[in-house]
Coordinates of C-alpha atoms in Angstrom, one line a residue:
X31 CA -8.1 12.7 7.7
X32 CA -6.9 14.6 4.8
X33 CA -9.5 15.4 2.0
X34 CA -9.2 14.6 -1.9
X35 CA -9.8 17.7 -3.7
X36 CA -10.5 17.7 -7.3
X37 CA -6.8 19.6 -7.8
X38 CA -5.3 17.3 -5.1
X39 CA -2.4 15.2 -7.1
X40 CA -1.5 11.9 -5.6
X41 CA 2.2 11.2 -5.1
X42 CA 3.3 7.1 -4.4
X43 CA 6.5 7.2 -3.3
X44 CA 7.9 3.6 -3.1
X45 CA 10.7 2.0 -1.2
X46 CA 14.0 2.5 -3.6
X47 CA 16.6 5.1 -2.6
X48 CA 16.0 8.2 -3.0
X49 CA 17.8 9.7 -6.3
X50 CA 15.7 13.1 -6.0
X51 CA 13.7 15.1 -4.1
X52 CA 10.4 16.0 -5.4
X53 CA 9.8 17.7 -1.9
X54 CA 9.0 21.1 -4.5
X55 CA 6.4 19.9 -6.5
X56 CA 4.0 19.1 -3.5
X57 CA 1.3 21.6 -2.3
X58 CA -0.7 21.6 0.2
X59 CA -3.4 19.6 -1.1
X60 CA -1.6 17.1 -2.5
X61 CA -1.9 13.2 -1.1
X62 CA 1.4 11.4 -0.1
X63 CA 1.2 7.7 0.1
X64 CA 3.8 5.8 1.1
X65 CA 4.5 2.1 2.0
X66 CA 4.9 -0.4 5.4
X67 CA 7.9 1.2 7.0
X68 CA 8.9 3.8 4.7
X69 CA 12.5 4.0 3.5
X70 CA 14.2 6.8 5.6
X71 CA 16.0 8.1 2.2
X72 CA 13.0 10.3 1.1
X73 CA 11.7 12.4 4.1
X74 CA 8.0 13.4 2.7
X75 CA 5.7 12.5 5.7
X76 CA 2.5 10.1 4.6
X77 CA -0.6 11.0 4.3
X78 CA -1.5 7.6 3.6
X79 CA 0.2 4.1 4.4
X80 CA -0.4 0.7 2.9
X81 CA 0.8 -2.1 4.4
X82 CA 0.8 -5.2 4.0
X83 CA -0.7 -7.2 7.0
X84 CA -0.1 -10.8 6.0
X85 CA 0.3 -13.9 8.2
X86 CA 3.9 -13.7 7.8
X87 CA 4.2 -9.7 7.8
X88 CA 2.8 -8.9 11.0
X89 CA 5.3 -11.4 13.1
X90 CA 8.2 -9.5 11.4
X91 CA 6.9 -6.2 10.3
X92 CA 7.6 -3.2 13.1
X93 CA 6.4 0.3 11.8
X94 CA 8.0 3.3 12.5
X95 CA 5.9 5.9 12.3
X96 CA 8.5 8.6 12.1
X97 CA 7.0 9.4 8.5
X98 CA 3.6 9.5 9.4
X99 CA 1.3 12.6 9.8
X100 CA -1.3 12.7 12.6
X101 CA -4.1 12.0 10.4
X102 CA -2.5 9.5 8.5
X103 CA -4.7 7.0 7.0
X104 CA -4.0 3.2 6.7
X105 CA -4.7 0.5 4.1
X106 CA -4.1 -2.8 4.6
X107 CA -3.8 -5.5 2.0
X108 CA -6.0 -7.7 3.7
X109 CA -9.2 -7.6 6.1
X110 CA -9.0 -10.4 8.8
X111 CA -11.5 -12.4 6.7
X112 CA -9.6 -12.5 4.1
X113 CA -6.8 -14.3 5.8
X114 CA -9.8 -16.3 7.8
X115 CA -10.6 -17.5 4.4
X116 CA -7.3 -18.2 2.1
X117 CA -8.7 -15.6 0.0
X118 CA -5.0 -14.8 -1.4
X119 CA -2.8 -16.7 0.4
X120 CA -2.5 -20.6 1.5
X121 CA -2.7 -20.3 5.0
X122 CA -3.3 -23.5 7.4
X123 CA -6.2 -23.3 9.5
X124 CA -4.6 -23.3 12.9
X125 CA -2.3 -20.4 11.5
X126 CA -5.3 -18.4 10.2
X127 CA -7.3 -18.9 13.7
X128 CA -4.3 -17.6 15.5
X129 CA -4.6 -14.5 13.3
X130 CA -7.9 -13.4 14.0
X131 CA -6.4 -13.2 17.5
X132 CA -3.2 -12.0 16.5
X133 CA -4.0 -9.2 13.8
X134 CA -5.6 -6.8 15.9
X135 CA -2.7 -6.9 19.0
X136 CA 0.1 -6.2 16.0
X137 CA -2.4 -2.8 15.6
X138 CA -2.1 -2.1 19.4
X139 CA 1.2 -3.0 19.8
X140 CA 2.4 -1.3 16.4
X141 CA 0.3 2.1 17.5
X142 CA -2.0 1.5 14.3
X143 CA -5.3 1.8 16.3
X144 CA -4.6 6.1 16.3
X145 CA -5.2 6.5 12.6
X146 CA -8.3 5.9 10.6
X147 CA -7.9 2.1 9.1
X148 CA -9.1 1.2 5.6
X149 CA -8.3 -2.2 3.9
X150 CA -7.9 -2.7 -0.1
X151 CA -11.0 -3.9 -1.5
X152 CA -11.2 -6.9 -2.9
X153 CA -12.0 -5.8 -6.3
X154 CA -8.8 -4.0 -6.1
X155 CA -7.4 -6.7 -5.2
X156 CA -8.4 -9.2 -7.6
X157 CA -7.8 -6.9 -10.9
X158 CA -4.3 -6.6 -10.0
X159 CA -4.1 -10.8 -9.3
X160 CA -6.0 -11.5 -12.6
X161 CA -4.6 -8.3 -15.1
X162 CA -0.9 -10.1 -13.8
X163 CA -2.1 -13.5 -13.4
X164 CA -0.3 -13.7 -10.2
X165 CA -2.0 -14.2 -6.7
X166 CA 0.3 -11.7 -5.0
X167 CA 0.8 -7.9 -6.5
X168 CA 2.9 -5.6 -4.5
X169 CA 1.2 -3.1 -1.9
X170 CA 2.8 -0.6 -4.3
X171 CA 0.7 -2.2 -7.5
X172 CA -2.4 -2.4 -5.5
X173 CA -2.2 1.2 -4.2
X174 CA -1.8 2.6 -7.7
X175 CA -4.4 0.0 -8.8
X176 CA -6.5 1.6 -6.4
X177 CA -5.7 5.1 -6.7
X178 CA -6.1 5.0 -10.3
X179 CA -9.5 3.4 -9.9
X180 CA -11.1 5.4 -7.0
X181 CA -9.4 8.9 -8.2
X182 CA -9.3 8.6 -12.0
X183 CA -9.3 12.9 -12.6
X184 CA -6.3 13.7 -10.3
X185 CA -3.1 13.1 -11.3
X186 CA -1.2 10.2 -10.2
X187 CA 2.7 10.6 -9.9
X188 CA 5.1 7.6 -8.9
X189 CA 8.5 8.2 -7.8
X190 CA 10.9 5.6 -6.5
X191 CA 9.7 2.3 -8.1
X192 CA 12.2 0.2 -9.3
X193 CA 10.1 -3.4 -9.1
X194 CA 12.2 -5.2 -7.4
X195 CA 11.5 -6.8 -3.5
X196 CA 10.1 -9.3 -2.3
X197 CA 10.2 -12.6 -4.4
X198 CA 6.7 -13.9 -4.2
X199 CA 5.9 -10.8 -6.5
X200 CA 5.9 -10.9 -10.4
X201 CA 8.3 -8.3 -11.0
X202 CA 8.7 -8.2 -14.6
X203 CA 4.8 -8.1 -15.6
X204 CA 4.2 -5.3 -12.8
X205 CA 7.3 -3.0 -14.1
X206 CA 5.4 -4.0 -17.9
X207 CA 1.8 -3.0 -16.4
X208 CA 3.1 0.6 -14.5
X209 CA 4.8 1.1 -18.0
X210 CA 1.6 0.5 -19.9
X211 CA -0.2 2.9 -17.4
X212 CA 2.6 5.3 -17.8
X213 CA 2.2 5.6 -21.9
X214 CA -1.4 5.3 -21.6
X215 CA -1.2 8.3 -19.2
X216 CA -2.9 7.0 -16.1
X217 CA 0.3 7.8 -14.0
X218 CA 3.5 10.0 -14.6
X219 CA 6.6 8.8 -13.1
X220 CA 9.2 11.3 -11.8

């Protein structure tokens, strides 16, 4: 498991092509995060993964781990209570008892079980919902979210957003909120 130094800068790299390389502005130190199966077109290696483990995602999510370090560590949207529950997402109950069962052989099987696993907190989690007032923010939102909260002295540097995916996500008000955190100077994008 990598450590956060006070110097370390965080770099979120999300799923877009890549236009750049920013492969010489990383040291050592420095904290790569990257996102479910990371997009092939930028070759930094994670130092930290957040997926997203829904009911839906794990039956047709496979990870390649081909941009993953040894000590990667993972985050998960989601703890299996959270699903149990409907914390974030309608789920019926038969489908949510076959999770509990299912969510921890999609770790085996997907090789997850060799890293150190983490999941979003549900504060996180819920700032993101109610700041957007949508029930599902991106991974990409909630690991900035989080990053931002948990490491508010290093510097936070995006590369390869361009809000668009999946469309259960509120696109417009998350590329509105990074923009806001971008002028307010909470993250730089490059």
């Amino acid at each position: 498991m990598k450590t956060v130094h006070p110097h370390s800068k965080f770099f979120i790299i999300g799923n877009a092509n890549e236009q750049n390389s920013i492969a010489h502005l990383i040291n050592e130190d420095d904290i790569i995060v990257r996102f479910n199966n990371p997009n092939p077109s930028c070759a930094l290696m994670a130092d930290w993964v957040f997926i997203a483990n829904g009911y839906t995602q794990i039956r047709h999510l496979a990870i390649d781990h081909q941009f993953f370090k040894s000590d990667t560590q993972i985050f998960f949207r989601y703890s299996k209570e959270d699903i149990y529950s409907s914390r974030y997402q309608n789920i019926p109950l038969h489908k949510r008892i076959k999770y509990l069962w299912r969510f921890p052989k999609w770790i085996k099987h997907s090789h997850l079980d060799q890293y150190q696993i983490n999941t979003i907190p549900t504060d996180i989690y819920q700032h993101c919902a109610t700041t957007l007032g949508c029930r599902q923010p991106s991974t990409g939102l909630l690991a900035i979210d989080y990053i931002c909260q948990h490491y508010p002295r290093n510097k936070i540097y995006i590369h390869n957003f361009t809000s668009e995916g999946w469309i259960g996500h509120n696109w417009d008000d998350e590329k509105q909120l990074i923009h806001k955190w971008i002028t307010t100077g909470n993250i730089i994008a490059i």
